[in-house]
Short mmCIF file of C-alpha atoms and ligand atoms in Angstrom, two decimals:
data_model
loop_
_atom_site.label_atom_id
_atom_site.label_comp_id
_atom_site.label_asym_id
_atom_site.label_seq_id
_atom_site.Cartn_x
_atom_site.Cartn_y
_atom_site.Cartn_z
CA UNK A 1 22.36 0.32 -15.48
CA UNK A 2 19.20 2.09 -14.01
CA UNK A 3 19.08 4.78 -11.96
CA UNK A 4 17.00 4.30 -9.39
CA UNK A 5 15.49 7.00 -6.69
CA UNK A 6 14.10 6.03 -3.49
CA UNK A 7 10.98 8.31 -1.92
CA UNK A 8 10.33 6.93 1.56
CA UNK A 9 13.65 5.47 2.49
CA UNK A 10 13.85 5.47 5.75
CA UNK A 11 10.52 3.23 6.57
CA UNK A 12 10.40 -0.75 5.62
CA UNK A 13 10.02 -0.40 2.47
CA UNK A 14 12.60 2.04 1.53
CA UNK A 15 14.97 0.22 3.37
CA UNK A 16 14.34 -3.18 1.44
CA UNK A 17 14.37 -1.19 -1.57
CA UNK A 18 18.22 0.12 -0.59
CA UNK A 19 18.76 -3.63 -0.05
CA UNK A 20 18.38 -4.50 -3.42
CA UNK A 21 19.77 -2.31 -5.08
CA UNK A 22 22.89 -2.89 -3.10
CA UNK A 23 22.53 -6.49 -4.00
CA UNK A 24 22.83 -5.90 -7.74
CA UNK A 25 25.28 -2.61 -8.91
CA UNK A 26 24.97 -4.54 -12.21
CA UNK A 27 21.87 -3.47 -11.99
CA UNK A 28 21.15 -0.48 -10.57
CA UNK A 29 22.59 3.02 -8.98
CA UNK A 30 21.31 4.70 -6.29
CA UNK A 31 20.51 8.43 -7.53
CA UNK A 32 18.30 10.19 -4.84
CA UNK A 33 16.34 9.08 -1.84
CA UNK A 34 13.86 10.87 0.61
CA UNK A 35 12.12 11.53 3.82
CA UNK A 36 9.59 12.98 6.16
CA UNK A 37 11.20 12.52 9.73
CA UNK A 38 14.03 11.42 11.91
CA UNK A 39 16.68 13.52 10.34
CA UNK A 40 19.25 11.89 12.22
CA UNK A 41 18.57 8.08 10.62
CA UNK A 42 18.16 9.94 7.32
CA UNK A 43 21.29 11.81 7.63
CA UNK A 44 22.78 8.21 8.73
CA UNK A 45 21.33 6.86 5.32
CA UNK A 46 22.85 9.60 3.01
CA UNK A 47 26.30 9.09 4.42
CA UNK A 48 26.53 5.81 4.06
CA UNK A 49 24.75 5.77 0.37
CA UNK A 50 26.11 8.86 -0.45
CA UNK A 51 23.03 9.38 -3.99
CA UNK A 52 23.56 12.62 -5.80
CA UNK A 53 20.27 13.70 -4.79
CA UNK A 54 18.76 13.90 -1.17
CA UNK A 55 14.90 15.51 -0.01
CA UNK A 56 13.65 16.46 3.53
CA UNK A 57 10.96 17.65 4.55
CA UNK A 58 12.75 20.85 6.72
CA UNK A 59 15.72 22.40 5.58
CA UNK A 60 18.66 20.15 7.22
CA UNK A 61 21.96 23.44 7.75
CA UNK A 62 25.19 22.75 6.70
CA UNK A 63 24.36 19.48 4.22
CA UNK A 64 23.79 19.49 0.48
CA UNK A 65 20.00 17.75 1.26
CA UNK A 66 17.36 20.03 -0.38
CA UNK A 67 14.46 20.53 0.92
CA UNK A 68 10.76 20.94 0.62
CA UNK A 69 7.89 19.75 -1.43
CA UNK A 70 8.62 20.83 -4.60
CA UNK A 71 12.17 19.43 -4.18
CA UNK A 72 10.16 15.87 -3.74
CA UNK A 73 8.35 16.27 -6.74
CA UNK A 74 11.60 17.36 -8.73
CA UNK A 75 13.31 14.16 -7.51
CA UNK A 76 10.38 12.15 -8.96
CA UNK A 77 10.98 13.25 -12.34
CA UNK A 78 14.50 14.25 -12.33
CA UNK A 79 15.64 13.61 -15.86
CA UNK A 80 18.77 11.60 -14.58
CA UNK A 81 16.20 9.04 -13.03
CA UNK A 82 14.90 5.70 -14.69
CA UNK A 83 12.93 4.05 -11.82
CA UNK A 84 11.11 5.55 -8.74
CA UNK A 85 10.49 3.68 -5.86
CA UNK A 86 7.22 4.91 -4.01
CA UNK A 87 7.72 3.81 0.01
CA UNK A 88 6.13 7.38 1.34
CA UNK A 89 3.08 6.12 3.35
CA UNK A 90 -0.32 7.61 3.06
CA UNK A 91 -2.18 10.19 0.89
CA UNK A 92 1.19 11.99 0.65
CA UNK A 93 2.50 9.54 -1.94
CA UNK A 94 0.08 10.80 -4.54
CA UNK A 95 1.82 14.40 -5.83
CA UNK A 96 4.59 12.15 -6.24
CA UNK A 97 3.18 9.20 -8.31
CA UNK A 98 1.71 11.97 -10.62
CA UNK A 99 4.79 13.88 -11.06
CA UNK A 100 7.02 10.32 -11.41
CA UNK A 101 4.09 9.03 -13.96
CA UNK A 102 4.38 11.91 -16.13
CA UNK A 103 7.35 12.51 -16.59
CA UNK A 104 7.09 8.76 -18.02
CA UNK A 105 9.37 6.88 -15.47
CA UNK A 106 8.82 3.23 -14.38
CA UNK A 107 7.49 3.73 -10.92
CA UNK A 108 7.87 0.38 -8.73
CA UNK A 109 4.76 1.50 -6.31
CA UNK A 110 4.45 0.06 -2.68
CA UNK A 111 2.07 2.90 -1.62
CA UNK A 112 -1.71 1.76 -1.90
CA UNK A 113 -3.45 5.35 -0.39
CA UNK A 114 -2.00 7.29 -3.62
CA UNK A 115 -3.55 4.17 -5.24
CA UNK A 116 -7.06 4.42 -3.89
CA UNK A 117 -7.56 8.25 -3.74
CA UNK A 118 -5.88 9.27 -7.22
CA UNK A 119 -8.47 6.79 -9.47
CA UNK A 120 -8.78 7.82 -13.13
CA UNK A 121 -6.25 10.71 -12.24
CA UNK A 122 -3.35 8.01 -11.75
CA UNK A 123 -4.13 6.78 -15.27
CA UNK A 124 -4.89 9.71 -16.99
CA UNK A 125 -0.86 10.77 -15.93
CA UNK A 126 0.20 7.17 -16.63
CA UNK A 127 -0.98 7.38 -20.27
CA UNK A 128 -0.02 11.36 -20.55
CA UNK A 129 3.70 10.78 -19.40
CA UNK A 130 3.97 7.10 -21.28
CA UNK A 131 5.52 5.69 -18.08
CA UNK A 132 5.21 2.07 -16.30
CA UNK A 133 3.53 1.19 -12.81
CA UNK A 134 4.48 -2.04 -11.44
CA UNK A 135 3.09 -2.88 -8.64
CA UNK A 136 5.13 -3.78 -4.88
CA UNK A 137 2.69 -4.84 -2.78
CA UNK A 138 3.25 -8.55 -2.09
CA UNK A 139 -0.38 -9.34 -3.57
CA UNK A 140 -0.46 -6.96 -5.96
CA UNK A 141 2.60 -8.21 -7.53
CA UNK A 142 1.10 -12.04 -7.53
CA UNK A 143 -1.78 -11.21 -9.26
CA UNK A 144 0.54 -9.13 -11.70
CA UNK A 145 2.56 -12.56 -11.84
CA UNK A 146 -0.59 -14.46 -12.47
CA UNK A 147 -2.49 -12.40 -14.69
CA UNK A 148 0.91 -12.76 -17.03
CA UNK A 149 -0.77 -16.74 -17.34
CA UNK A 150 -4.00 -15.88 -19.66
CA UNK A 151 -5.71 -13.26 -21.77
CA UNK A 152 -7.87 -10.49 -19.55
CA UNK A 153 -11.05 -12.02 -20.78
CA UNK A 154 -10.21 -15.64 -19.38
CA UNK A 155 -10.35 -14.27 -16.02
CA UNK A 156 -13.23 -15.23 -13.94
CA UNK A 157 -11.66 -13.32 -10.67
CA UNK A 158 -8.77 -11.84 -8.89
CA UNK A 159 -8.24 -13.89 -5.10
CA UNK A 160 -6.47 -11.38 -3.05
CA UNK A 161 -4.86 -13.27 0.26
CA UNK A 162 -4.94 -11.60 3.93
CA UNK A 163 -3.39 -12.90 6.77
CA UNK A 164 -6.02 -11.70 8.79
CA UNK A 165 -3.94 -10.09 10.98
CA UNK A 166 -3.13 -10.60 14.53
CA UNK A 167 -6.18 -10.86 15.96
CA UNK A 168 -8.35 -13.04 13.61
CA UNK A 169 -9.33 -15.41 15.91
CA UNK A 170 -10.74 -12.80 18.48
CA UNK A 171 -14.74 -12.12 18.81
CA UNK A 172 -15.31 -8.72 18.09
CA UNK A 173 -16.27 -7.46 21.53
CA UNK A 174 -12.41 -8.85 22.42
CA UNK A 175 -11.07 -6.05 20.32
CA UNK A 176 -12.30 -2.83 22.46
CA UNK A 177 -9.41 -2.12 24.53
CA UNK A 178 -6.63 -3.27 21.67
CA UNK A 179 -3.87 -1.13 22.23
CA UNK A 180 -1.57 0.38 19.83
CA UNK A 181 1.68 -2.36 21.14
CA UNK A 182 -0.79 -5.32 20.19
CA UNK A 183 -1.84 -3.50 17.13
CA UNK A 184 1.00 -3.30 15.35
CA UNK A 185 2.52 -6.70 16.16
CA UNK A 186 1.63 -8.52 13.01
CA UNK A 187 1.94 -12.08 12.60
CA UNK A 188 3.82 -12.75 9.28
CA UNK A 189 5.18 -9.48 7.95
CA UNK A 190 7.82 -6.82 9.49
CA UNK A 191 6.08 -3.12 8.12
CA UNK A 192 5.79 0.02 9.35
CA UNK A 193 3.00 0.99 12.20
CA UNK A 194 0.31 2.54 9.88
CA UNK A 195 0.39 -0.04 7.41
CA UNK A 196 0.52 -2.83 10.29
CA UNK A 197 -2.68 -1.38 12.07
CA UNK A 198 -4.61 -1.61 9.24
CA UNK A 199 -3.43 -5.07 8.82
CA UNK A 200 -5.40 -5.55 12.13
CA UNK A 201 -8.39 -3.49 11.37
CA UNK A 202 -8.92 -5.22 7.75
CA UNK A 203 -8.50 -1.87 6.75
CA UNK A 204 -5.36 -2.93 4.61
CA UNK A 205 -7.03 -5.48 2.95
CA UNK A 206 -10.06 -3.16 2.24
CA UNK A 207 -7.51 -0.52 0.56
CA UNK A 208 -5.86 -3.34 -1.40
CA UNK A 209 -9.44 -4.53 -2.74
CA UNK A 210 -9.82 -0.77 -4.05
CA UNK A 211 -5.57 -1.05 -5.27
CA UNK A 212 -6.17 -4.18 -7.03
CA UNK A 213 -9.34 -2.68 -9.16
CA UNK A 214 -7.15 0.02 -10.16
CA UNK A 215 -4.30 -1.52 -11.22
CA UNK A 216 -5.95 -4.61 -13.09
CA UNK A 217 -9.29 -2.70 -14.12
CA UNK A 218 -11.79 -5.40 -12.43
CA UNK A 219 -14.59 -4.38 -10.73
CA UNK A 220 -14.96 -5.12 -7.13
CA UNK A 221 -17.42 -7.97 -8.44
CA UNK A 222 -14.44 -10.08 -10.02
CA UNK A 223 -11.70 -9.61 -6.81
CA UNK A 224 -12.14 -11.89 -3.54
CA UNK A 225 -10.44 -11.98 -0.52
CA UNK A 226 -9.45 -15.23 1.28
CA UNK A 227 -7.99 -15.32 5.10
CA UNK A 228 -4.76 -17.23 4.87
CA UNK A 229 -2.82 -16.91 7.77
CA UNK A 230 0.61 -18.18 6.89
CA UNK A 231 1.30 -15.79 4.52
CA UNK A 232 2.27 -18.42 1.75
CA UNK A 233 -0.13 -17.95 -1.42
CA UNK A 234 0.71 -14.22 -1.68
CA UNK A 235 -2.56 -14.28 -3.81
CA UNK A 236 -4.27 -15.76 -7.18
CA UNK A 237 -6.05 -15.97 -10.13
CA UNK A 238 -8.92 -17.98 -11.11
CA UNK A 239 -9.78 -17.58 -14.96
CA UNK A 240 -12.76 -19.24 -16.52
CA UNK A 241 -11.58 -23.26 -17.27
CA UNK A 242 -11.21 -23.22 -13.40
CA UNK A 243 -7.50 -23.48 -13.15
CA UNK A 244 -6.01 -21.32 -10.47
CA UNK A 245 -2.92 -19.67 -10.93
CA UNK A 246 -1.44 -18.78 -7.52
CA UNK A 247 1.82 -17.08 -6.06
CA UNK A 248 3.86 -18.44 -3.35
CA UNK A 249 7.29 -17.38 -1.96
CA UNK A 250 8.64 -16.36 1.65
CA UNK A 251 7.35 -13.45 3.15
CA UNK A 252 10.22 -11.17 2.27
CA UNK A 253 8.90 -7.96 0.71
CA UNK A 254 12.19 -7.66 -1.01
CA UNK A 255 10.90 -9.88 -3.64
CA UNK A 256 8.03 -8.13 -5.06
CA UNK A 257 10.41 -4.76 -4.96
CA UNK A 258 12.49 -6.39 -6.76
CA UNK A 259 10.36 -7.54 -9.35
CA UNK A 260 8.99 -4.20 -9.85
CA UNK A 261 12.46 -3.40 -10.65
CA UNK A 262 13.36 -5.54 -12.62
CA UNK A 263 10.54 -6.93 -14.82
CA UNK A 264 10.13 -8.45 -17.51
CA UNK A 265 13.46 -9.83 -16.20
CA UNK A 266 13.88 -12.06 -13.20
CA UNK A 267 17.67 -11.73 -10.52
CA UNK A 268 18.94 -13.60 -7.86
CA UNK A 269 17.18 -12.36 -4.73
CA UNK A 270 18.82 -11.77 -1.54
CA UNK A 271 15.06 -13.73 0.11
CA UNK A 272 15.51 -17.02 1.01
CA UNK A 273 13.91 -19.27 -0.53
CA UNK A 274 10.52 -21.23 0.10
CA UNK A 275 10.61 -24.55 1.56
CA UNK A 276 7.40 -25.61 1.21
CA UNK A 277 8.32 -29.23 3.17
CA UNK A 278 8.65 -27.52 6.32
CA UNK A 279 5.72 -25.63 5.71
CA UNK A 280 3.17 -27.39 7.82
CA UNK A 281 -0.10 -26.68 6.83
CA UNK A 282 -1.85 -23.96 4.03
CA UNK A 283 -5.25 -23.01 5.20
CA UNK A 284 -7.94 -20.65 3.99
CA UNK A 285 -11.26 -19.14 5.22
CA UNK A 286 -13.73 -17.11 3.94
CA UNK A 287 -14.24 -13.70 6.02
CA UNK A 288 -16.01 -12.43 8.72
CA UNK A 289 -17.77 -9.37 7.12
CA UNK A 290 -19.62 -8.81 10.27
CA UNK A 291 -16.81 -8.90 12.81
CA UNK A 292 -13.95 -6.69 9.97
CA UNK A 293 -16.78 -4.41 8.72
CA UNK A 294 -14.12 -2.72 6.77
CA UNK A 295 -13.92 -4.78 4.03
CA UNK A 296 -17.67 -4.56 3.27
CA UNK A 297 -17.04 -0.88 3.38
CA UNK A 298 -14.25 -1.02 0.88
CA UNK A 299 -16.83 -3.34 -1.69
CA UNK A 300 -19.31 -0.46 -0.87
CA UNK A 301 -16.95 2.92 -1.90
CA UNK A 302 -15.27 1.04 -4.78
CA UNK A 303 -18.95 0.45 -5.89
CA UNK A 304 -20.02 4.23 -5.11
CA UNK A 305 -17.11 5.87 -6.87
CA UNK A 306 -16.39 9.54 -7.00
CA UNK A 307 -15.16 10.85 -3.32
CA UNK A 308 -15.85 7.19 -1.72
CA UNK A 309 -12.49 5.87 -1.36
CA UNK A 310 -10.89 9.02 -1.41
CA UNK A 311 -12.88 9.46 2.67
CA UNK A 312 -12.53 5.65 3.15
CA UNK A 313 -8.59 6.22 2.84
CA UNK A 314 -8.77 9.33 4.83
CA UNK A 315 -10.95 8.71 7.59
CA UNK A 316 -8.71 5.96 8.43
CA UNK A 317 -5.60 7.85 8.15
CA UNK A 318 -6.70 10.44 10.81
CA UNK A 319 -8.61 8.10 12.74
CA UNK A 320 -4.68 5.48 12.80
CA UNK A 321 -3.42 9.03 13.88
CA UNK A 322 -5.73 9.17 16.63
CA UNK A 323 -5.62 6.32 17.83
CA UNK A 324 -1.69 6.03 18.27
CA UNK A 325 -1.94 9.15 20.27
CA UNK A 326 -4.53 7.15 22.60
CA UNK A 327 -7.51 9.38 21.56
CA UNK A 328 -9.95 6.50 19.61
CA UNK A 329 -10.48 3.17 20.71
CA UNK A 330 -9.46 -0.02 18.26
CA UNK A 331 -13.48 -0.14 17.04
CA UNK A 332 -14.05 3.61 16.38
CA UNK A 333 -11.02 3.48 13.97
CA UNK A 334 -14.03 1.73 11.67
CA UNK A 335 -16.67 3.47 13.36
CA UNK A 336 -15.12 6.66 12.70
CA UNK A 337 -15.01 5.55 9.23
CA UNK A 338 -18.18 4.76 8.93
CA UNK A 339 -19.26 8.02 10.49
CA UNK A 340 -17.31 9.85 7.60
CA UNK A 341 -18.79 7.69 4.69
CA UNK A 342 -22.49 8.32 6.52
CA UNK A 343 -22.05 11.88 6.31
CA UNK A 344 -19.86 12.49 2.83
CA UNK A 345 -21.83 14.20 0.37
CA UNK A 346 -20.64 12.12 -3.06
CA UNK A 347 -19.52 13.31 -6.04
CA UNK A 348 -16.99 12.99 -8.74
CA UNK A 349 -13.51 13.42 -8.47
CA UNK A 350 -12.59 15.57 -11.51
CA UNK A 351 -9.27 16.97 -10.46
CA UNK A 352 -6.60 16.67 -7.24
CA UNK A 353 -7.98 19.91 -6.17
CA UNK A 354 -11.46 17.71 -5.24
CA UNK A 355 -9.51 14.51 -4.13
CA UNK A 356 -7.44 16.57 -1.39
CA UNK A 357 -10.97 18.13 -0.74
CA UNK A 358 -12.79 15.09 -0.49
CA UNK A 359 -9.35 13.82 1.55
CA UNK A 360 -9.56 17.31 3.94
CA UNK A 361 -13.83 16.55 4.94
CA UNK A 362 -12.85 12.92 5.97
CA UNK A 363 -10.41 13.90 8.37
CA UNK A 364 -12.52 17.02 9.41
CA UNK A 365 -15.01 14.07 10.05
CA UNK A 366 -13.27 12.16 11.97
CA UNK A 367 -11.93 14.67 14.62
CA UNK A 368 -15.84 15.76 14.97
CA UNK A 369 -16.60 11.43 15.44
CA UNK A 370 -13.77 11.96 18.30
CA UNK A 371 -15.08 15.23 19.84
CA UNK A 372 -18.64 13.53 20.50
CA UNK A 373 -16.80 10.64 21.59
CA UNK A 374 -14.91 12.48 24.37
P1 NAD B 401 6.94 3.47 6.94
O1 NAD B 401 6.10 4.27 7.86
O2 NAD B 401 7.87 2.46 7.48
O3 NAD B 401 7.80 4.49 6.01
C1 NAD B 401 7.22 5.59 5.38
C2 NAD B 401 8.27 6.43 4.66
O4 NAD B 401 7.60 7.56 4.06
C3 NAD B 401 9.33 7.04 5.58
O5 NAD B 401 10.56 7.16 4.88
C4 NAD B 401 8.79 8.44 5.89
O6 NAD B 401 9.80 9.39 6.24
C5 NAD B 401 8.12 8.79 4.57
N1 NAD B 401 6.98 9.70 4.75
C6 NAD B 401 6.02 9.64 5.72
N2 NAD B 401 5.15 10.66 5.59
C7 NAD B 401 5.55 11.38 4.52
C8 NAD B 401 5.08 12.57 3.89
N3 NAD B 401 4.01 13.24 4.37
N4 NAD B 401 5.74 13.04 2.80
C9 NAD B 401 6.84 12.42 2.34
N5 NAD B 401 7.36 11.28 2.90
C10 NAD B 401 6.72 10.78 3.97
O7 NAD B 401 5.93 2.81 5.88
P2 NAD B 401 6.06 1.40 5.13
O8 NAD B 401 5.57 0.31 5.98
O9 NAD B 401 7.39 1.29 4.50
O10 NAD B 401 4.95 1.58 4.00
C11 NAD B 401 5.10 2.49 2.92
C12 NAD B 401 3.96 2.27 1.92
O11 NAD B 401 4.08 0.96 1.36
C13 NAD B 401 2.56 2.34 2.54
O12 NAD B 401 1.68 2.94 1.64
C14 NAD B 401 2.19 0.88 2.76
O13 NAD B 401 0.81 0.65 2.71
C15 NAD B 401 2.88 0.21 1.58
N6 NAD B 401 3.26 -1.19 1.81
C16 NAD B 401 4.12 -1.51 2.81
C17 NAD B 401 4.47 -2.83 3.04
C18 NAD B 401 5.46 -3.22 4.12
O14 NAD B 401 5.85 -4.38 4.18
N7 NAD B 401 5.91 -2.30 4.95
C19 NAD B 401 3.91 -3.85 2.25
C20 NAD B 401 3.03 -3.48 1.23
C21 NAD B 401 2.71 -2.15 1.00
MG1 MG B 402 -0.27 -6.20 0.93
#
C-alpha cells in the first residue's frame, strides 16, 4: 500500500489523480492533498476524502487544514508519504518538486513549468534525495513507454505528438481577435485554462520540447514534433534500424497518472479502452514554424541554455495572465515572449535564487511589452 499525496487537487489533474486512487485502495491511500484557490471546492474535497494531511494557501478558521508555503513543502516530503503527485500549475510547482525529490520520494509529475525552469537543479535534487520522477504528461509518458523498447544509444529521435490545438487550420492573421472562450476550448483533451491556452498558442508543445530534453537527456536536435490532431499516437520513438515505437490509447489523462503510479507495474484502468476500428482516420503534418512561432522559440532557448527557458516559461505565464484579464491580444502572448527573450541578458542558472530571478525579469518584461502596447 502507498501513500500517496496529491499537490494541485482541485484542477484536472488532481482530480484524475483522486480518481485513481479511489479506483485501487489495494493500491494506494490518500495521505494529504493541496490547493491555491476556491476554498469552498477544496473544503468540499477534504470532506469527502477526509487525508490526514490538508494545505491552503490562506489560513482556512475553524478546520484542521494548515496553511502556507512551508506547510506545502512539508507535505512534499512528509515522511509518512511514498508518492507525490505534482498537479500545481506553473512555476509554483518547482519548490515542491525539489523538496518531494529530495527527500527521495517517487514523484508522478504532470507539471512541465517546474520542468523547464528548474534544469540541472531538478537533477542535481533527484540524484541528492535518491528519489524517482515519472513522468504524467500524456507524451511524456509514451516516450517513457517507448524508450523502455531499446538501449539510449539506438535512438535516432524522440517524436513528440501535438494536436495542434483548436485553431490549426486558421491563417495566422485569423488569430488576432481570439478570445479567451475560443482559447481554451481544446479539441481532444478536458485541462485546465492555462495549460489549454498554450495548447492553442503552441506554447504547450514548445514547453514539452524543453520537458522532454530534460527528462530523457536528448538535445533539442534528436526530439520532433508532429501535428496529429486526433490525439491517438500520444507520441514515439524512432531508434536507428528505423522501427518506430509509438503509443496509442484514449485520451484519458488518467492513464499516464496512473502509470506514473504504478510503474514498473501495469492495473486495470478506469479509461476506456481504444477502439481503433471506429477510429476513422490517423493523420500527421509537419508544422507551421512560421504561423506557431513558439515552437521555434522553444528549439532556440533549449539551445541557448542558462536563463532561456526559465523567461520563455515566464513570459508566457504573465503574458496567459494578461490575456485572460483582456489586457494582450492572442498574438502578443508570443510577441510578448519574444519581446522578453529579445531583451534577457543570458546567463547561467546556478541556483533557484537566479531561476526565480531570471523568472521575476520575464514577467517584469512582459507588463513593460503591455504598457507600450496600451
Ligand atoms: P489546473 O489549473 O486545473 O489546476 C492547478 C492546481 O494547482 C489547482 O489545484 C490549483 O489550486 C493549484 N495551484 C495553482 N496555483 C498554485 C500555486 N501558486 N501554488 C500552489 N498550488 C497552486 O491545472 P491542470 O490543467 O490540472 O494542470 C496542472 C499541471 O499539469 C500543469 O503544469 C499542466 O501543464 C500539466 N498538465 C496538465 C494536463 C491536463 O490534462 N490538464 C496534461 C498534461 C500536463
Ligand atoms: Mg502534453
Amino acid at each position: 500500500m502507498k501513500n500517496v499525496a496529491i499537490l494541485g487537487s482541485t484542477g484536472s489533474i488532481g482530480r484524475q489523480a483522486l480518481d485513481v486512487v479511489k479506483a485501487h485502495p489495494e493500491l494506494f491511500a490518500l495521505y494529504g492533498v493541496s490547493a491555491y484557490s476556491s476554498e469552498a471546492a477544496f473544503l468540499a474535497l477534504v470532506e469527502e476524502a477526509s487525508p490526514q494531511v490538508a494545505v491552503f494557501s490562506r489560513p482556512v478558521p475553524d478546520t484542521d487544514v494548515r496553511w502556507g508555503e512551508q506547510a506545502l513543502l512539508d507535505l512534499a516530503a512528509d515522511p509518512q508519504v511514498d508518492v507525490v503527485v505534482l498537479a500545481i500549475s506553473g512555476i509554483a510547482a518547482l519548490k515542491p518538486l525539489l523538496s518531494a525529490l529530495r527527500a527521495g520520494k517517487r514523484v508522478a509529475i504532470a507539471n512541465k513549468e517546474s520542468l523547464v525552469c528548474g534544469g540541472d537543479l531538478v537533477k542535481e535534487a533527484l540524484r541528492q534525495g535518491g528519489g524517482e520522477l515519472l513522468p504524467v504528461d500524456s507524451e511524456q509518458s509514451a516516450i517513457f513507454q517507448c524508450l523502455q523498447n531499446g538501449r539510449r544509444d539506438e535512438v535516432e529521435k524522440l517524436i513528440l505528438t501535438a494536436s495542434g490545438g483548436p485553431f490549426f487550420r486558421k491563417q495566422r492573421e485569423e488569430l488576432r481577435d481570439i478570445t479567451p472562450a475560443e482559447a481554451v476550448k481544446h479539441p481532444t483533451w478536458s485541462m485546465g485554462r492555462k495549460i489549454s491556452l498554450d495548447s492553442a498558442t503552441l506554447m504547450n508543445k514548445g514547453l514539452e520540447v524543453i520537458e522532454a530534453a530534460r527528462l530523457f537527456d536528448f538535445s533539442g536536435k534528436k526530439i520532433e514534433v508532429l501535428i496529429h490532431p486526433q490525439s491517438v499516437v500520444h507520441s514515439m520513438v524512432e531508434y536507428r534500424d528505423g522501427t518506430v515505437m509509438a503509443n496509442l490509447s484514449t485520451a484519458d489523462m488518467r492513464l499516464p497518472i496512473q502509470y506514473a503510479m504504478t510503474w514498473p507495474e501495469r492495473a486495470p484502468s478506469p479509461a476506456k479502452p481504444l477502439k481503433l476500428w471506429a477510429q476513422s482516420d490517423l493523420s500527421f503534418y509537419k508544422p507551421d514554424m512560421d504561423r506557431f512561432p513558439a515552437l521555434r522559440m522553444a528549439y532556440d532557448c533549449l539551445k541557448a541554455g542558462g536563463g532561456c527557458p526559465v523567461v520563455y516559461n515566464g513570459a508566457n505565464e504573465r503574458a496567459a495572465e494578461l490575456f485572460f484579464s483582456g489586457r494582450l491580444g492572442f498574438l502578443d502572448i508570443e510577441e510578448s515572449v519574444a519581446y522578453a527573450l529579445d531583451r534577457f541578458r543570458n546567463q547561467p542558472m546556478h541556483d533557484l535564487s537566479d531561476i526565480l530571478a531570471a523568472d521575476g525579469e520575464a514577467r517584469r518584461l512582459v507588463d513593460e511589452f503591455q504598457v507600450t502596447r496600451s
